[in-house]
Amino acid sequence: MKMRDYQQATLEELRGGVRSGHKAQILYLPTAGGKTEVAIELMVAATRRGRRAAMVLDRIILCDQTSQRLAKYQVDHGVLQAGHWRYRPHEQIQICSAQTLEKRGSLPSVDLLIVDECHAQRRMMREFIGANPDVCTIGLTATPFTRGLSQTYSHVVCGATTQELVARGYLASIRVFVAKEIEMSGAQTSRGEWTPAAAAARGMRITGDIVQEWIKKTHEVFGGPRKTIVFCANVTHGRDLARQFSEAGYNFVAISYRDTTEFNHAAIEEFRKPDSRVHGLIACDILTKGFDVPDVMIGISARPFKKSLSAHVQQLGRVMRACGGKPFALWLDHSGNFVRFRTAWEEIYANGVDRLREDVERPLREPTAAEKQESFCSSCGHLWPLFGDTCPNCGHVRERRCDVITTPGEMHELRSAVPREARQAWWSGLLTIAEERRREDPRRWALAKYHEKFNEWPTGLEDVQRPPTPECRRWVTSRDIAWAKRRRIA
């Protein structure tokens, strides 16, 4: 099995954590980062030293997928799951269904325990880890935000960031359009989160808008329908969406826990086909785990969350898997979640997660109507880039009243808001454009443009030329146009 370079580095960091006394660690990797491959390498390495290893997964489909992956790499193993044909308790590696273990009331004797989706925090896993401090435990997750994780795990290893995976082609970039939003003012909550029933009732008021927006955007962006997944609030909401898509002439299938396993499996397998008759799948949470269909091009967010950042991140991951011929993923936000969680998402996207925090998932102050309006382009509805004034979709340039970015509750100078990586990308791009234009003093021109953009000098940044981002080129073009207009007026 060939490991990617960052996966190999991750293995070494996990081993270093064990040597430092961390017997229970979390491996953070985004969707498509290869958590399963890292887990397999860890288990195989354990067996080479004569030790036993187990990996616990919380869905049958995940047990099957992991077993198939091990078989592909010709790794002997058993599957501890009710009625599974590969029941081989004598094997050193065991793939275990969490539900089967809970019914048995015990885990097999192991030296290495790998817990998939460890943010779910099953009580049996917590109790086992606490009672067996000599067992080396690795929890896998793309969303280590659940309160209480730090009571079980003492160390976090960040294998890669979403930004890195996008840059290397393992994930697709995402384009976000903020569409007509489900109005949740005064909606019922439970434990700080809007209830599914409340979200469904409010969501069904705009089902027609959701369908029409999808028809409009899929034709504008792709020239016609593309594979789509829709995240709804509950079963009733999903069926209402499926009905109205059908009335508009499109085949969307709603799947849920109320349907048989056979029906859901058949629907997903049909959807998986390159020439599928199904335009889209609609579900509450079935699609957030174990769903791997890389050629999905569009995601529709129709389930508002008040605090559940984990669910939002998991949903985004379903459409960001890379696939040949997939230039990007399209996200139609009817829930308000992207704006609501944007600050947290941008931080995770750029920097990953390297520590456990208890304050990530908490009810957030709802953005005001003005804040929401300012978050997307008034011309086309595309989400404004966090650090740009040119719409990446239609080229519309917004006007700012000052060089300060305002965020709810506080104000930051632009220099403190922009990550160093982003500033370096802009500086390198401006240096390249200056050379392309054969300026007499290229660096002086780049300095002037950088200061015009950020109201600061590129102190501490490297004078390295790199290809400019599309946003950088569009911004320079917009400044050229503005300068030309000023000359004509003069």
Coordinates of C-alpha atoms in Angstrom, one line a residue:
M1 CA 0.0 0.0 0.0
K2 CA 1.5 3.3 -1.1
M3 CA 1.1 6.1 1.4
R4 CA 0.9 9.8 0.6
D5 CA 3.7 11.9 2.1
Y6 CA 1.4 13.6 4.6
Q7 CA 0.0 10.2 5.7
Q8 CA 3.5 8.9 6.3
A9 CA 4.3 12.0 8.4
T10 CA 1.0 11.5 10.3
L11 CA 2.0 8.0 11.2
E12 CA 5.3 9.2 12.6
E13 CA 3.6 12.0 14.6
L14 CA 1.1 9.4 16.1
R15 CA 4.0 7.2 17.1
G16 CA 5.8 10.2 18.6
G17 CA 2.6 10.9 20.6
V18 CA 2.7 7.4 22.0
R19 CA 6.3 7.8 23.0
S20 CA 5.4 11.0 24.8
G21 CA 2.8 9.1 26.9
H22 CA -0.4 9.8 24.9
K23 CA -2.1 6.5 24.8
A24 CA -5.4 7.9 23.5
Q25 CA -5.0 10.2 20.5
I26 CA -7.2 11.7 17.8
L27 CA -6.2 11.8 14.2
Y28 CA -7.9 14.7 12.4
L29 CA -8.2 14.4 8.6
P30 CA -10.8 16.0 6.4
T31 CA -12.9 14.0 4.0
A32 CA -10.7 12.2 1.3
G33 CA -7.6 12.6 3.5
G34 CA -7.2 8.8 3.7
K35 CA -8.0 8.0 7.4
T36 CA -8.8 4.4 6.5
E37 CA -5.4 3.9 4.8
V38 CA -3.6 5.3 7.9
A39 CA -5.7 3.0 10.1
I40 CA -4.8 0.0 8.0
E41 CA -1.1 0.8 8.1
L42 CA -1.2 1.2 11.8
M43 CA -3.0 -2.2 12.2
V44 CA -0.7 -4.0 9.9
A45 CA 2.3 -2.6 11.7
A46 CA 0.9 -3.8 15.0
T47 CA 0.5 -7.4 13.6
R48 CA 4.1 -7.4 12.5
R49 CA 5.1 -7.0 16.1
G50 CA 2.8 -9.9 17.1
R51 CA 0.0 -7.7 18.5
R52 CA -3.7 -7.6 17.9
A53 CA -5.7 -4.7 16.5
A54 CA -9.3 -3.8 16.1
M55 CA -11.1 -1.0 14.3
V56 CA -14.6 -0.1 15.4
L57 CA -17.1 1.5 13.0
D58 CA -20.7 2.5 13.6
R59 CA -22.4 1.5 10.4
I60 CA -22.6 -1.8 8.6
I61 CA -21.8 -0.2 5.2
L62 CA -18.6 1.2 6.7
C63 CA -17.6 -2.3 8.1
D64 CA -18.1 -3.7 4.6
Q65 CA -16.2 -0.9 2.9
T66 CA -13.2 -1.3 5.3
S67 CA -13.2 -5.0 4.9
Q68 CA -13.1 -4.7 1.1
R69 CA -10.2 -2.2 1.4
L70 CA -8.3 -4.7 3.5
A71 CA -9.0 -7.5 1.1
K72 CA -7.8 -5.2 -1.8
Y73 CA -4.4 -4.9 0.0
Q74 CA -4.4 -8.6 0.8
V75 CA -4.5 -8.1 4.5
D76 CA -5.9 -11.1 6.6
H77 CA -8.7 -10.0 8.9
G78 CA -12.0 -10.9 10.5
V79 CA -15.3 -9.0 10.7
L80 CA -17.1 -8.9 14.0
Q81 CA -20.6 -8.2 12.9
A82 CA -23.8 -10.2 13.2
G83 CA -24.2 -12.7 10.4
H84 CA -21.1 -11.5 8.5
W85 CA -19.5 -14.2 6.3
R86 CA -16.0 -13.1 7.3
Y87 CA -16.4 -14.0 11.0
R88 CA -12.8 -15.1 11.9
P89 CA -12.1 -14.3 15.5
H90 CA -8.7 -15.9 15.3
E91 CA -7.3 -13.2 13.0
Q92 CA -5.0 -10.5 14.5
I93 CA -7.0 -7.7 12.8
Q94 CA -10.7 -7.4 13.6
I95 CA -13.2 -5.0 11.9
C96 CA -16.0 -4.5 14.4
S97 CA -19.5 -3.2 14.2
A98 CA -20.1 -0.9 17.2
Q99 CA -23.7 -2.1 17.5
T100 CA -22.5 -5.8 17.6
L101 CA -20.0 -4.9 20.3
E102 CA -22.7 -3.2 22.4
K103 CA -24.9 -6.2 22.1
R104 CA -22.1 -8.5 23.2
G105 CA -21.1 -6.1 26.0
S106 CA -17.4 -6.5 25.4
L107 CA -14.6 -5.9 23.0
P108 CA -12.0 -8.4 21.7
S109 CA -8.7 -8.5 23.5
V110 CA -6.5 -5.9 21.6
D111 CA -3.3 -4.0 21.9
L112 CA -4.4 -1.3 19.3
L113 CA -7.9 0.1 19.1
I114 CA -9.0 2.4 16.3
V115 CA -12.3 4.2 16.7
D116 CA -13.8 5.6 13.6
E117 CA -16.0 8.7 13.9
C118 CA -14.8 9.1 17.4
H119 CA -16.6 12.4 17.8
A120 CA -19.8 10.3 18.2
Q121 CA -18.5 9.3 21.7
R122 CA -20.3 6.0 22.3
R123 CA -20.4 5.2 26.0
M124 CA -19.0 1.7 25.6
M125 CA -15.9 3.1 23.8
R126 CA -15.4 5.8 26.5
E127 CA -15.6 3.3 29.3
F128 CA -13.3 0.8 27.5
I129 CA -10.6 3.4 26.9
G130 CA -10.8 4.7 30.4
A131 CA -10.6 1.1 31.9
N132 CA -7.7 0.0 29.6
P133 CA -5.0 2.7 29.7
D134 CA -2.4 0.3 28.3
V135 CA -4.3 -0.1 25.0
C136 CA -3.1 2.3 22.4
T137 CA -6.2 4.1 21.1
I138 CA -6.5 6.2 17.9
G139 CA -9.8 8.1 17.3
L140 CA -10.5 9.1 13.7
T141 CA -12.6 12.1 12.8
A142 CA -13.0 15.1 10.5
T143 CA -15.0 16.9 13.1
P144 CA -13.4 16.7 16.6
F145 CA -15.7 19.3 18.1
T146 CA -17.9 17.3 20.5
R147 CA -17.9 18.4 24.1
G148 CA -16.1 16.0 26.4
L149 CA -13.6 14.5 23.9
S150 CA -10.8 15.9 25.9
Q151 CA -11.8 13.7 28.8
T152 CA -11.0 10.6 26.7
Y153 CA -8.3 11.8 24.3
S154 CA -5.2 13.7 25.3
H155 CA -3.6 14.6 22.0
V156 CA -4.6 15.6 18.5
V157 CA -2.6 15.0 15.3
C158 CA -3.6 17.1 12.3
G159 CA -2.8 15.0 9.2
A160 CA -3.7 17.7 6.6
T161 CA -5.9 20.6 6.1
T162 CA -8.8 20.9 3.7
Q163 CA -7.0 23.7 1.9
E164 CA -4.0 21.4 1.3
L165 CA -6.2 18.6 0.0
V166 CA -7.9 21.0 -2.4
A167 CA -4.6 22.4 -3.6
R168 CA -3.3 18.8 -4.3
G169 CA -6.4 17.7 -6.1
Y170 CA -7.7 15.3 -3.5
L171 CA -10.7 17.5 -2.8
A172 CA -12.7 19.7 -5.1
S173 CA -13.1 23.4 -4.3
I174 CA -16.5 24.7 -3.5
R175 CA -18.6 27.5 -4.9
V176 CA -21.3 28.8 -2.6
F177 CA -24.5 30.6 -3.5
V178 CA -26.7 32.0 -0.8
A179 CA -30.3 31.4 -1.8
K180 CA -33.6 32.2 -0.3
E181 CA -33.2 31.2 3.4
I182 CA -35.4 29.2 5.7
E183 CA -36.7 31.7 8.3
M184 CA -36.0 30.3 11.8
S185 CA -36.8 33.3 14.0
G186 CA -38.6 32.0 17.1
A187 CA -38.4 28.4 16.1
Q188 CA -38.4 25.7 18.8
T189 CA -35.0 24.5 20.1
S190 CA -33.8 21.6 22.2
R191 CA -30.5 21.6 23.9
G192 CA -29.6 24.7 22.0
E193 CA -30.4 23.3 18.5
W194 CA -33.4 23.9 16.4
T195 CA -35.6 20.7 16.4
P196 CA -36.0 18.7 13.2
A197 CA -39.7 19.2 13.3
A198 CA -39.4 23.0 13.6
A199 CA -36.8 23.1 10.8
A200 CA -39.0 20.9 8.6
A201 CA -42.1 23.0 9.2
R202 CA -40.2 26.2 8.3
G203 CA -38.4 24.6 5.4
M204 CA -41.5 23.4 3.7
R205 CA -42.6 27.0 3.3
I206 CA -39.9 27.5 0.7
T207 CA -39.7 24.1 -1.0
G208 CA -40.8 25.6 -4.3
D209 CA -38.0 28.2 -4.1
I210 CA -35.5 25.4 -3.4
V211 CA -36.6 23.5 -6.5
Q212 CA -36.6 26.6 -8.7
E213 CA -33.2 27.8 -7.5
W214 CA -31.7 24.4 -8.2
I215 CA -33.2 24.4 -11.8
K216 CA -31.8 27.9 -12.4
K217 CA -28.3 27.4 -11.0
T218 CA -27.7 23.9 -12.4
H219 CA -28.5 25.3 -15.9
E220 CA -26.5 28.5 -15.4
V221 CA -23.4 26.8 -14.0
F222 CA -23.4 23.4 -15.7
G223 CA -25.8 23.8 -18.6
G224 CA -28.3 21.2 -17.2
P225 CA -29.0 18.8 -14.3
R226 CA -26.0 17.3 -12.4
K227 CA -25.9 14.8 -9.6
T228 CA -27.3 16.5 -6.4
I229 CA -27.7 15.6 -2.8
V230 CA -30.1 17.5 -0.6
F231 CA -29.9 17.7 3.2
C232 CA -33.4 18.0 4.7
A233 CA -34.7 18.3 8.3
N234 CA -36.8 15.2 8.6
V235 CA -38.6 12.5 6.7
T236 CA -41.7 14.6 6.0
H237 CA -39.6 17.4 4.7
G238 CA -37.6 15.1 2.5
R239 CA -40.8 13.6 0.9
D240 CA -42.1 17.1 0.3
L241 CA -38.9 18.0 -1.5
A242 CA -39.0 14.8 -3.6
R243 CA -42.6 15.4 -4.6
Q244 CA -42.0 19.0 -5.8
F245 CA -38.8 18.0 -7.7
S246 CA -40.9 15.3 -9.4
E247 CA -43.6 17.8 -10.3
A248 CA -41.0 19.9 -11.9
G249 CA -39.8 16.9 -14.0
Y250 CA -36.8 15.7 -12.0
N251 CA -36.2 12.4 -10.4
F252 CA -35.2 13.0 -6.7
V253 CA -35.4 10.0 -4.3
A254 CA -35.9 10.6 -0.5
I255 CA -34.2 8.0 1.7
S256 CA -34.5 7.6 5.5
Y257 CA -34.3 5.3 8.5
R258 CA -38.0 4.5 7.9
D259 CA -37.2 2.9 4.6
T260 CA -35.8 -0.6 4.4
T261 CA -32.0 -1.1 4.2
E262 CA -32.6 -2.8 0.8
F263 CA -34.4 0.3 -0.5
N264 CA -31.8 2.7 0.6
H265 CA -29.0 0.6 -0.7
A266 CA -30.6 0.2 -4.1
A267 CA -31.3 3.9 -4.3
I268 CA -27.7 4.8 -3.5
E269 CA -26.3 2.2 -5.9
E270 CA -28.5 3.5 -8.7
F271 CA -27.4 7.0 -7.9
R272 CA -23.7 5.9 -8.0
K273 CA -24.0 4.9 -11.7
P274 CA -22.4 7.4 -14.1
D275 CA -25.6 7.3 -16.2
S276 CA -28.0 7.2 -13.3
R277 CA -31.7 7.8 -13.8
V278 CA -31.7 9.6 -10.4
H279 CA -31.0 13.3 -10.5
G280 CA -30.7 13.6 -6.7
L281 CA -30.9 11.9 -3.3
I282 CA -32.6 13.6 -0.3
A283 CA -31.9 12.6 3.3
C284 CA -31.5 13.8 6.9
D285 CA -28.3 12.2 8.0
I286 CA -27.9 8.9 6.1
L287 CA -25.7 10.7 3.6
T288 CA -23.3 12.1 6.2
K289 CA -21.5 8.8 6.9
G290 CA -20.3 6.1 4.6
F291 CA -21.6 7.9 1.5
D292 CA -18.9 8.0 -1.2
V293 CA -20.1 9.2 -4.6
P294 CA -17.4 11.5 -5.9
D295 CA -19.2 12.7 -9.0
V296 CA -21.9 14.5 -7.0
M297 CA -21.6 18.1 -8.3
I298 CA -24.2 19.9 -6.2
G299 CA -25.2 20.1 -2.5
I300 CA -28.4 21.7 -1.3
S301 CA -28.4 22.7 2.4
A302 CA -32.1 22.8 3.6
R303 CA -31.5 21.9 7.3
P304 CA -30.6 24.9 9.4
F305 CA -28.3 24.3 12.3
K306 CA -28.0 26.7 15.3
K307 CA -24.8 25.2 16.7
S308 CA -24.0 21.9 15.0
L309 CA -20.8 22.8 13.2
S310 CA -19.9 19.1 12.9
A311 CA -23.0 18.3 10.8
H312 CA -22.3 21.3 8.6
V313 CA -18.7 20.2 7.9
Q314 CA -19.7 16.6 7.3
Q315 CA -22.3 17.8 4.8
L316 CA -19.8 19.9 2.9
G317 CA -17.5 16.9 2.7
R318 CA -20.1 14.9 0.8
V319 CA -19.9 17.1 -2.2
M320 CA -16.2 18.0 -2.1
R321 CA -14.8 14.6 -3.1
A322 CA -12.6 15.0 -6.2
C323 CA -13.6 13.2 -9.4
G324 CA -12.2 13.4 -13.0
G325 CA -13.9 16.2 -14.9
K326 CA -15.2 17.8 -11.7
P327 CA -13.9 21.4 -11.7
F328 CA -15.6 22.3 -8.4
A329 CA -18.6 21.5 -6.3
L330 CA -21.7 23.8 -6.1
W331 CA -23.3 24.5 -2.7
L332 CA -26.8 26.1 -2.6
D333 CA -27.3 27.4 0.9
H334 CA -31.0 27.7 1.9
S335 CA -30.3 27.0 5.6
G336 CA -28.0 30.0 6.4
N337 CA -25.5 27.6 7.7
F338 CA -22.6 28.7 5.5
V339 CA -22.9 32.3 6.7
R340 CA -23.6 31.2 10.3
F341 CA -20.5 29.0 10.6
R342 CA -18.3 30.8 8.1
T343 CA -15.7 32.1 10.5
A344 CA -15.2 28.6 12.1
W345 CA -15.2 26.9 8.6
E346 CA -12.6 29.3 7.2
E347 CA -10.3 28.6 10.2
I348 CA -10.7 24.8 9.9
Y349 CA -10.3 25.0 6.1
A350 CA -7.0 26.8 6.3
N351 CA -5.5 25.5 9.5
G352 CA -7.2 22.2 10.3
V353 CA -7.5 21.1 14.0
D354 CA -4.6 20.5 16.3
R355 CA -6.2 20.7 19.7
L356 CA -9.5 19.9 21.4
R357 CA -11.8 22.8 22.2
E358 CA -15.0 22.7 24.3
D359 CA -16.4 25.9 23.0
V360 CA -16.7 25.2 19.2
E361 CA -20.3 23.8 19.1
R362 CA -22.4 26.3 21.0
P363 CA -25.5 28.3 19.9
L364 CA -24.3 31.2 17.9
R365 CA -25.8 34.7 17.7
E366 CA -27.9 34.8 14.5
P367 CA -26.5 37.2 11.9
T368 CA -28.6 40.2 11.4
A369 CA -30.5 40.7 8.1
A370 CA -27.9 43.3 7.1
E371 CA -25.0 41.0 7.9
K372 CA -26.6 38.2 5.8
Q373 CA -27.2 40.6 2.9
E374 CA -23.6 41.8 3.0
S375 CA -22.3 38.2 2.8
F376 CA -23.3 37.5 -0.8
C377 CA -23.1 39.3 -4.1
S378 CA -26.2 41.4 -4.8
S379 CA -25.8 40.7 -8.5
C380 CA -25.8 36.9 -8.6
G381 CA -26.0 35.6 -5.0
H382 CA -22.5 34.0 -4.9
L383 CA -20.9 34.2 -1.5
W384 CA -18.3 37.0 -1.3
P385 CA -14.7 35.8 -0.9
L386 CA -13.7 36.3 2.7
F387 CA -10.8 38.6 1.6
G388 CA -11.8 40.0 -1.7
D389 CA -14.1 42.6 -3.3
T390 CA -14.7 41.0 -6.6
C391 CA -17.4 38.4 -7.1
P392 CA -15.7 35.2 -8.3
N393 CA -18.8 34.3 -10.3
C394 CA -20.0 37.4 -12.1
G395 CA -17.1 39.8 -11.6
H396 CA -19.2 42.4 -9.8
V397 CA -17.0 44.7 -7.5
R398 CA -18.4 45.8 -4.2
E399 CA -17.6 49.1 -2.6
R400 CA -16.2 49.2 0.9
R401 CA -16.6 52.3 3.1
C402 CA -13.3 51.7 4.9
D403 CA -10.3 49.3 5.0
V404 CA -11.7 47.6 8.1
I405 CA -13.5 44.3 8.1
T406 CA -16.4 44.2 10.5
T407 CA -17.4 41.0 12.2
P408 CA -20.3 40.5 14.6
G409 CA -19.4 41.9 18.0
E410 CA -15.9 43.2 17.1
M411 CA -13.8 45.0 14.6
H412 CA -10.4 43.9 13.2
E413 CA -8.0 45.6 11.0
L414 CA -7.6 43.8 7.7
R415 CA -4.0 42.8 8.5
S416 CA -5.1 40.9 11.6
A417 CA -7.9 39.1 9.8
V418 CA -6.1 37.7 6.8
P419 CA -4.0 34.5 7.4
R420 CA -0.4 34.7 6.5
E421 CA -0.8 32.0 3.8
A422 CA -3.4 34.2 2.0
R423 CA -1.2 37.3 2.3
Q424 CA 1.7 35.4 0.9
A425 CA -0.4 34.1 -2.0
W426 CA -1.4 37.7 -2.9
W427 CA 2.2 39.0 -2.5
S428 CA 3.6 36.3 -4.7
G429 CA 0.9 36.8 -7.3
L430 CA 1.4 40.5 -7.5
L431 CA 5.2 40.0 -8.0
T432 CA 4.4 37.7 -10.9
I433 CA 2.0 40.1 -12.5
A434 CA 4.5 42.9 -12.1
E435 CA 7.1 40.8 -14.0
E436 CA 4.5 39.9 -16.7
R437 CA 3.8 43.6 -17.3
R438 CA 7.6 44.3 -17.6
R439 CA 7.4 47.1 -15.1
E440 CA 10.6 49.3 -14.8
D441 CA 10.6 48.6 -11.0
P442 CA 8.4 45.4 -10.6
R443 CA 8.7 45.2 -6.8
R444 CA 7.8 48.8 -6.3
W445 CA 4.6 48.3 -8.3
A446 CA 3.8 45.1 -6.4
L447 CA 4.4 46.9 -3.1
A448 CA 2.0 49.7 -4.1
K449 CA -0.7 47.3 -5.1
Y450 CA -0.3 45.2 -2.0
H451 CA -0.6 48.3 0.2
E452 CA -3.7 49.4 -1.7
K453 CA -5.3 46.0 -1.1
F454 CA -4.3 45.4 2.6
N455 CA -3.4 48.8 3.9
E456 CA -0.1 47.4 5.1
W457 CA 3.3 46.4 3.8
P458 CA 4.3 42.7 3.1
T459 CA 6.5 42.6 6.2
G460 CA 7.8 39.1 6.8
L461 CA 6.6 37.7 3.5
E462 CA 8.9 36.0 1.0
D463 CA 9.8 37.6 -2.3
V464 CA 8.8 34.5 -4.2
Q465 CA 6.9 34.6 -7.5
R466 CA 4.0 32.2 -7.8
P467 CA 1.0 32.0 -10.2
P468 CA -1.6 34.5 -9.2
T469 CA -5.0 33.3 -8.0
P470 CA -8.0 34.1 -10.2
E471 CA -9.2 36.5 -7.4
C472 CA -5.8 38.3 -7.5
R473 CA -6.0 38.8 -11.3
R474 CA -9.6 39.9 -11.2
W475 CA -8.7 42.4 -8.4
V476 CA -5.8 43.9 -10.4
T477 CA -8.0 44.2 -13.5
S478 CA -10.7 46.0 -11.4
R479 CA -8.1 48.4 -10.2
D480 CA -6.9 49.0 -13.8
I481 CA -10.5 49.7 -14.8
A482 CA -11.0 52.1 -11.9
W483 CA -7.8 53.9 -12.7
A484 CA -8.8 54.3 -16.4
K485 CA -12.2 55.7 -15.4
R486 CA -10.5 58.2 -13.2
R487 CA -8.2 59.3 -16.0
R488 CA -11.2 59.8 -18.4
I489 CA -13.0 61.9 -15.8
A490 CA -9.9 64.0 -15.2

